[in-house]
mmCIF file of C-alpha atoms in Angstrom:
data_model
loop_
_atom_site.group_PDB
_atom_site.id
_atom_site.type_symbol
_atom_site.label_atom_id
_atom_site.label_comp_id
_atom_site.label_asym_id
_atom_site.label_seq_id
_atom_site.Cartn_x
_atom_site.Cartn_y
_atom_site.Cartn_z
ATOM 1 C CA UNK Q 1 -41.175 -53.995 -10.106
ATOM 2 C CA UNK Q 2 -42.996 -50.272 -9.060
ATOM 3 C CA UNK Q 3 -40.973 -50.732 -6.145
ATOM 4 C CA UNK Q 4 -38.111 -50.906 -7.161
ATOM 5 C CA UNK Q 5 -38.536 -47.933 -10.130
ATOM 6 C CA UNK Q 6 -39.589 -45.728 -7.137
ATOM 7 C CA UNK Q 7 -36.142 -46.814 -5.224
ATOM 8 C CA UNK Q 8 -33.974 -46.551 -8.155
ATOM 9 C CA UNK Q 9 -35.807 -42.890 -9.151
ATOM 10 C CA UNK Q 10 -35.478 -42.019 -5.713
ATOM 11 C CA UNK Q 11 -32.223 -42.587 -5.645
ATOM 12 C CA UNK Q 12 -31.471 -40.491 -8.080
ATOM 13 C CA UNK Q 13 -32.892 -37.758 -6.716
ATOM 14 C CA UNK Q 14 -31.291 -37.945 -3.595
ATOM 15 C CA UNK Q 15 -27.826 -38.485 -5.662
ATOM 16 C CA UNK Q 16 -27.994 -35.736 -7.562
ATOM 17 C CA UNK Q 17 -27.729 -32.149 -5.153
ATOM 18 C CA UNK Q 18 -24.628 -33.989 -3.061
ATOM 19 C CA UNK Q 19 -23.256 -34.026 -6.700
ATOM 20 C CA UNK Q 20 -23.982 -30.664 -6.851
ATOM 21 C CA UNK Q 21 -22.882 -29.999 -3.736
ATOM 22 C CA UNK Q 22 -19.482 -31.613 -4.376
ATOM 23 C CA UNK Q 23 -18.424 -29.553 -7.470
ATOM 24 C CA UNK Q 24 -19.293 -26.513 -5.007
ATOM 25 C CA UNK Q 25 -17.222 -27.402 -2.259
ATOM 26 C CA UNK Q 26 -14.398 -27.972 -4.594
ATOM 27 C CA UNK Q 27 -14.767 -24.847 -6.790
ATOM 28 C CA UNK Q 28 -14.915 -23.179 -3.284
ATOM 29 C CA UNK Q 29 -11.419 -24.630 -3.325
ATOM 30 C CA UNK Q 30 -9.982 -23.101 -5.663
ATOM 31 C CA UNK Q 31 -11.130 -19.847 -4.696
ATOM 32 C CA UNK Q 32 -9.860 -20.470 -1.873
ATOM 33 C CA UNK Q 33 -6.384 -20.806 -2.696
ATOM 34 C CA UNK Q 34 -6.714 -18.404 -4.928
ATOM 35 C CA UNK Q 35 -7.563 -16.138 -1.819
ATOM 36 C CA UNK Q 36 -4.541 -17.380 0.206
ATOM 37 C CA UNK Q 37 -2.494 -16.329 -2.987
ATOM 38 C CA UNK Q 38 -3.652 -12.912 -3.333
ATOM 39 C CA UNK Q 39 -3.295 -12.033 0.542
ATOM 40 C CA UNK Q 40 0.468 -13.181 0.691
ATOM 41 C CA UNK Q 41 0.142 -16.560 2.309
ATOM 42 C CA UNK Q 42 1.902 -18.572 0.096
ATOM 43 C CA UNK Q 43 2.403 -21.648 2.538
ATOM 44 C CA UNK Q 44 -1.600 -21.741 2.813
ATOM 45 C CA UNK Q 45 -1.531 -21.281 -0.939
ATOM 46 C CA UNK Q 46 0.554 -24.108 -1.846
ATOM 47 C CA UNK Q 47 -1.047 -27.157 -0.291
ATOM 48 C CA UNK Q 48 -4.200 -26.213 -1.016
ATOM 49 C CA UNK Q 49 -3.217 -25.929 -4.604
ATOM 50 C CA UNK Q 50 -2.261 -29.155 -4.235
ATOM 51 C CA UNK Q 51 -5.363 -30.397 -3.231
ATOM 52 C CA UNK Q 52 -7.210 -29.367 -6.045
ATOM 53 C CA UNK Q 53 -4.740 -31.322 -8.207
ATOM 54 C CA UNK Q 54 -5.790 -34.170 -6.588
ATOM 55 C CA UNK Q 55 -9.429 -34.098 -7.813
ATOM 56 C CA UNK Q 56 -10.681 -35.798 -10.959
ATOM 57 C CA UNK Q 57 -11.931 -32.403 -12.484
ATOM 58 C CA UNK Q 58 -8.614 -30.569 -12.116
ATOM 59 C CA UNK Q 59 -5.927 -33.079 -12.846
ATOM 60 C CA UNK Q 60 -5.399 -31.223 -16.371
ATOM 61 C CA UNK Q 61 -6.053 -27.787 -15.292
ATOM 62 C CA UNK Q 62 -2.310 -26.316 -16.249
ATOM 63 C CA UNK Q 63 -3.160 -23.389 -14.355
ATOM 64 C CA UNK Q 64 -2.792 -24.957 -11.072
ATOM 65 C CA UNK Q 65 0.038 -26.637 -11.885
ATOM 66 C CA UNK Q 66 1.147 -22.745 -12.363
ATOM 67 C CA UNK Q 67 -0.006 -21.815 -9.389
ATOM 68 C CA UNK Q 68 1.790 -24.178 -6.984
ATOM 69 C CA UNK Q 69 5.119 -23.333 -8.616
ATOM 70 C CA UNK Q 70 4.287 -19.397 -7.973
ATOM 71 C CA UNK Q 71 3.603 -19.996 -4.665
ATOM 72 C CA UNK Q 72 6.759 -21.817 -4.088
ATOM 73 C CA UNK Q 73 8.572 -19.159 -5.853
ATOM 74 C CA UNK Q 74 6.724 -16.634 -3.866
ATOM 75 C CA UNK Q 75 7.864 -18.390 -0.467
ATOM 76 C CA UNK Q 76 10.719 -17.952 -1.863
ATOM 77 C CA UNK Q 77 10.933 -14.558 -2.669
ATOM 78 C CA UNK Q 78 9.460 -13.589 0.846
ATOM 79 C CA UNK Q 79 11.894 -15.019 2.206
ATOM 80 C CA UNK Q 80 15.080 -13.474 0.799
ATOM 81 C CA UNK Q 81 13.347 -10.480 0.465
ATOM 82 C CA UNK Q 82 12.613 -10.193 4.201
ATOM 83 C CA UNK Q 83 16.514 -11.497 4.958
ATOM 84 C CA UNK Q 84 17.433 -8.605 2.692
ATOM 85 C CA UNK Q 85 15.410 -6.173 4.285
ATOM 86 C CA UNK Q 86 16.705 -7.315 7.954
ATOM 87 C CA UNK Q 87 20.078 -6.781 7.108
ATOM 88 C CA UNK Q 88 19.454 -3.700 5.111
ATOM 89 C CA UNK Q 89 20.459 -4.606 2.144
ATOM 90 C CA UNK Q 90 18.465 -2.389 0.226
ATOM 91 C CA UNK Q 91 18.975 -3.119 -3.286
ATOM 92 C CA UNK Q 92 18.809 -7.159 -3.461
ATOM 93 C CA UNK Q 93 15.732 -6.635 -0.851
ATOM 94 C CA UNK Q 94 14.148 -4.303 -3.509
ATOM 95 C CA UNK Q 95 14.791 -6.688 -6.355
ATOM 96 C CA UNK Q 96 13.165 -9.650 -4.762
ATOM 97 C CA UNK Q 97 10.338 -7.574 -3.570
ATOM 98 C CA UNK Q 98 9.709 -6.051 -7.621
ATOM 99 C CA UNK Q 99 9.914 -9.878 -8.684
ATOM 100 C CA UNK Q 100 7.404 -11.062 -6.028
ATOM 101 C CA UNK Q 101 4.808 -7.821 -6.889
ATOM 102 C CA UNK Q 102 5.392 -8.955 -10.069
ATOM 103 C CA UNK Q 103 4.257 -12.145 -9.714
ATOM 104 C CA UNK Q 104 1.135 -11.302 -6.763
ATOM 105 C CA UNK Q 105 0.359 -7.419 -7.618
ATOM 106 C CA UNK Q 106 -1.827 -7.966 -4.155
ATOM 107 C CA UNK Q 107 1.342 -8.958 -2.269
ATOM 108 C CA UNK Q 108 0.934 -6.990 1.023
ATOM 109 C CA UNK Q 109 4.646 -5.998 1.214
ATOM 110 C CA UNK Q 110 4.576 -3.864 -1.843
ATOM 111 C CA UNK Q 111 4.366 -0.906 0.254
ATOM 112 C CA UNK Q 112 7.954 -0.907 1.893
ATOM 113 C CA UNK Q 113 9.128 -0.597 -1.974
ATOM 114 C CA UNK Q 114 8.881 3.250 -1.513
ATOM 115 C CA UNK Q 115 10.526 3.249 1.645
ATOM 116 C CA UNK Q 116 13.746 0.819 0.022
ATOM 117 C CA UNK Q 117 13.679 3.508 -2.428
ATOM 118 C CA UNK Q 118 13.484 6.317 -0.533
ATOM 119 C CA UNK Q 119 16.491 4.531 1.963
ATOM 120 C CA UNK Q 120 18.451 3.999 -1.067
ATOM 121 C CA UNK Q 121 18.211 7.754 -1.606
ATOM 122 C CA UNK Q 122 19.854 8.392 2.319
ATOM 123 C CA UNK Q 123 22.295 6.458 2.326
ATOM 124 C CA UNK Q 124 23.789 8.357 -0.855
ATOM 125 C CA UNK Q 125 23.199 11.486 0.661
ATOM 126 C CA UNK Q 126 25.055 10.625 3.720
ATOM 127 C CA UNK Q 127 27.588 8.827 2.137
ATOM 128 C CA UNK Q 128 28.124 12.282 0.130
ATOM 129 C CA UNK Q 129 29.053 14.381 3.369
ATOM 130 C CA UNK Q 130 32.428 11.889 3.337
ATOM 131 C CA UNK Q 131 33.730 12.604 0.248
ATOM 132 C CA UNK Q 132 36.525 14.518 -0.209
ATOM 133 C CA UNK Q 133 36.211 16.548 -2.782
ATOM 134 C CA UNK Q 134 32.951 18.939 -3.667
ATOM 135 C CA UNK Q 135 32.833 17.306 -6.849
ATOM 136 C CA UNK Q 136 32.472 14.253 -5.878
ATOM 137 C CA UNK Q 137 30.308 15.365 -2.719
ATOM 138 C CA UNK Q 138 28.124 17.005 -5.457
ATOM 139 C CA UNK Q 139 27.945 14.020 -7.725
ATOM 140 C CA UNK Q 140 26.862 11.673 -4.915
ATOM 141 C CA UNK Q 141 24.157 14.033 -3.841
ATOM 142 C CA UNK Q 142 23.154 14.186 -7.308
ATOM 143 C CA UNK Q 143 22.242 10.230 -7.080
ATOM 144 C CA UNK Q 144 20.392 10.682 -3.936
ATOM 145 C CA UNK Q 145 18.167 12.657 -5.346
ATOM 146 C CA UNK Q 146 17.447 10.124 -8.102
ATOM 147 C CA UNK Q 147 16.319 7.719 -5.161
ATOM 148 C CA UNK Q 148 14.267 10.423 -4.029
ATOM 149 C CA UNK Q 149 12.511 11.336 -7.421
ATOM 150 C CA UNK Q 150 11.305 7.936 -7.461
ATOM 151 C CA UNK Q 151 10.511 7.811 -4.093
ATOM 152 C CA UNK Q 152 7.745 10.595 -4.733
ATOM 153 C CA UNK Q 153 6.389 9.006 -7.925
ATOM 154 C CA UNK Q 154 6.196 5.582 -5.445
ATOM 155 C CA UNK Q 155 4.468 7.280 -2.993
ATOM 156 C CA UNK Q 156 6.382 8.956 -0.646
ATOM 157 C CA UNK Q 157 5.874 12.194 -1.424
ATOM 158 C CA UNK Q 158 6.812 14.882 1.519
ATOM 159 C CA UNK Q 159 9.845 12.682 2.911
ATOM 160 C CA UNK Q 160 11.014 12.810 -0.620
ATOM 161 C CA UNK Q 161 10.257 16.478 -1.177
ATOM 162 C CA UNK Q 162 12.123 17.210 2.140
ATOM 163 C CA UNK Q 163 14.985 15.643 1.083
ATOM 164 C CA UNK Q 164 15.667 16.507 -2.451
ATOM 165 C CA UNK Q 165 14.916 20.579 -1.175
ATOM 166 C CA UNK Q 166 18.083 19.173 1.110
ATOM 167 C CA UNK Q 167 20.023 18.005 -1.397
ATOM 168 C CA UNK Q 168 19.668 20.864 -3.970
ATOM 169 C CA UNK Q 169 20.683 22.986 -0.626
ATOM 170 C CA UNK Q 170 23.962 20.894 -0.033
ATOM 171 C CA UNK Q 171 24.970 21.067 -4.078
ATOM 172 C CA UNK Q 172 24.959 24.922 -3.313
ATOM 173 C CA UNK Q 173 27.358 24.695 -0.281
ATOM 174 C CA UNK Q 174 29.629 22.854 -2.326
ATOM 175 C CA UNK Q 175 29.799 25.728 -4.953
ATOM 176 C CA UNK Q 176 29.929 22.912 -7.716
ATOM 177 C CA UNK Q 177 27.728 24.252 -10.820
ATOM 178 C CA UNK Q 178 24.260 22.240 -10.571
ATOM 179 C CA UNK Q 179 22.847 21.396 -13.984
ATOM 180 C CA UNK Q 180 19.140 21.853 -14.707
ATOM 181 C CA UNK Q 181 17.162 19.369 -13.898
ATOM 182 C CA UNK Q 182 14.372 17.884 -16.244
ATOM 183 C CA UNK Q 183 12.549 16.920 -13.590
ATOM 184 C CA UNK Q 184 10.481 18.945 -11.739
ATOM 185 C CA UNK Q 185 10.426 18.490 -7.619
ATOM 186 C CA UNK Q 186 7.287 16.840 -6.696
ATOM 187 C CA UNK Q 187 4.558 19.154 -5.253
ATOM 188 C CA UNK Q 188 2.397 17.506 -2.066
ATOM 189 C CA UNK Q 189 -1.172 18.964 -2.275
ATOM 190 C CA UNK Q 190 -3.276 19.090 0.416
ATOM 191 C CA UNK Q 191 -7.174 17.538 0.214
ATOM 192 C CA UNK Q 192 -8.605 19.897 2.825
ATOM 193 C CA UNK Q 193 -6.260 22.979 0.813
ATOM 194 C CA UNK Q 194 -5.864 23.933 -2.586
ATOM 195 C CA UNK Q 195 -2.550 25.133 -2.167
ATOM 196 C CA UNK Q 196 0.886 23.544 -3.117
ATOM 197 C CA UNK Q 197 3.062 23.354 -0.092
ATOM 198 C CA UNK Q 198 6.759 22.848 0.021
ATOM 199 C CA UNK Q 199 8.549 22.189 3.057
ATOM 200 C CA UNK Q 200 11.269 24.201 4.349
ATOM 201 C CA UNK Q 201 14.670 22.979 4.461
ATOM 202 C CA UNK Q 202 15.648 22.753 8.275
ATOM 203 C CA UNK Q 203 19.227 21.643 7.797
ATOM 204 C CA UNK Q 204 20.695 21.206 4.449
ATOM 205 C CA UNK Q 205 23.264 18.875 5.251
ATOM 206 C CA UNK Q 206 21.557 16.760 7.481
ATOM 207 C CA UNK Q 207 19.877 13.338 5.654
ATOM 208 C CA UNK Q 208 16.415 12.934 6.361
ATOM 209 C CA UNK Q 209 15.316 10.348 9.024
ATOM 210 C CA UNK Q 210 13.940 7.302 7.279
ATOM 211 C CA UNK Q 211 11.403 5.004 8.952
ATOM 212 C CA UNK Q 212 11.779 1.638 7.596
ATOM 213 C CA UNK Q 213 8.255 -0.321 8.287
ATOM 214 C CA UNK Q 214 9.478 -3.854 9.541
ATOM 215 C CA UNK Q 215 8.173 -6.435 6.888
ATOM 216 C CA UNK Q 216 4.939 -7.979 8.086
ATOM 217 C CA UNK Q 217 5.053 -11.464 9.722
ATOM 218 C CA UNK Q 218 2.853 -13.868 8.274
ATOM 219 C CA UNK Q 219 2.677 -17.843 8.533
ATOM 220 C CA UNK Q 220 5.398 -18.409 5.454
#
């Protein structure tokens, strides 16, 4: 009868850390996908999502129920963001990017929304030098430089500088009055220098170059 109290207690014992050692290695799970999620790798994200849905303790956890639908949606979004952006197709690109930021703030593409932006903002401007009239040459310019404000505010500060000091430049060759603006053009300061600096304009009717970061490759 000791005996078998000592095997039984011993038992116990030996039951109890892999126990503990269970519930680890599946919270580690969820952290885990969690991780993938955050980082942009949705595809990672998803199954392993669906692996903790499959254990006992998370069967009525709603918020991984969420969290496989986002990461569809996010594979998704990649995906017709990146087609988008291929084709450059600026504005549906941007508008699947925004949604997918939305959803993963951490989304490592959410840098090339400055440079949609600040594309946006270039093709106006060059699409102004084919218009007919100065008017209408002025008006287009005018919504370049819209694209270029928020360009700056995203980010991308000097090419956006550069070209709205372009703009403002190609308004006065085409002798159309320019109303005041209420906003202010963007200032780039220096860390090492105090000063403001503002580029010169180098040729006023000439669109600045855009470099359009190709969108990363990942495993989605």
């Amino acid at each position: 009868m000791k005996l078998l109290r000592f095997i039984t207690l011993n038992s116990w014992i030996i039951l109890l850390p892999l126990a503990s050692n269970a519930q680890v290695s599946r919270a580690y799970m969820l952290d885990e996908a969690d991780s993938y999620f955050k980082s942009g790798r949705y595809w990672d994200a998803f199954f392993k999502y669906r692996e903790c849905a499959n254990l006992p303790e998370f069967e009525a956890a709603s918020q991984i129920t969420e969290q496989i639908k986002n990461s569809s949606h996010a594979l998704y979004l990649t995906k017709k963001f990146k087609d988008y952006f291929a084709l450059q197709r600026y504005a549906p690109a941007k508008e699947n990017l925004l949604e997918l930021v939305n959803l993963n703030p951490n989304d490592p593409n959410r840098g090339q929304i400055a440079h949609i932006t600040l594309a946006q903002g270039t093709e106006l401007q060059r699409l102004a030098m084919r218009q007919r009239t100065p008017a209408a040459t002025a008006d287009m310019l005018k919504k370049a430089m819209a694209y270029y404000y928020q360009a700056a505010k995203e980010g991308l500060m000097e090419e956006s500088v550069l070209a709205i000091k372009q703009c403002e430049a190609s308004i006065k060759e085409t002798k159309v009055p320019m109303e005041e603006t209420t906003s202010p053009i963007p200032t780039m300061v220096d860390s090492k220098q105090p000063n403001v600096v503002s580029p010169s304009v180098a040729s006023p009717r000439k669109p600045v170059e855009v470099t359009i970061n190709p969108a990363p490759k990942g495993n989605q």
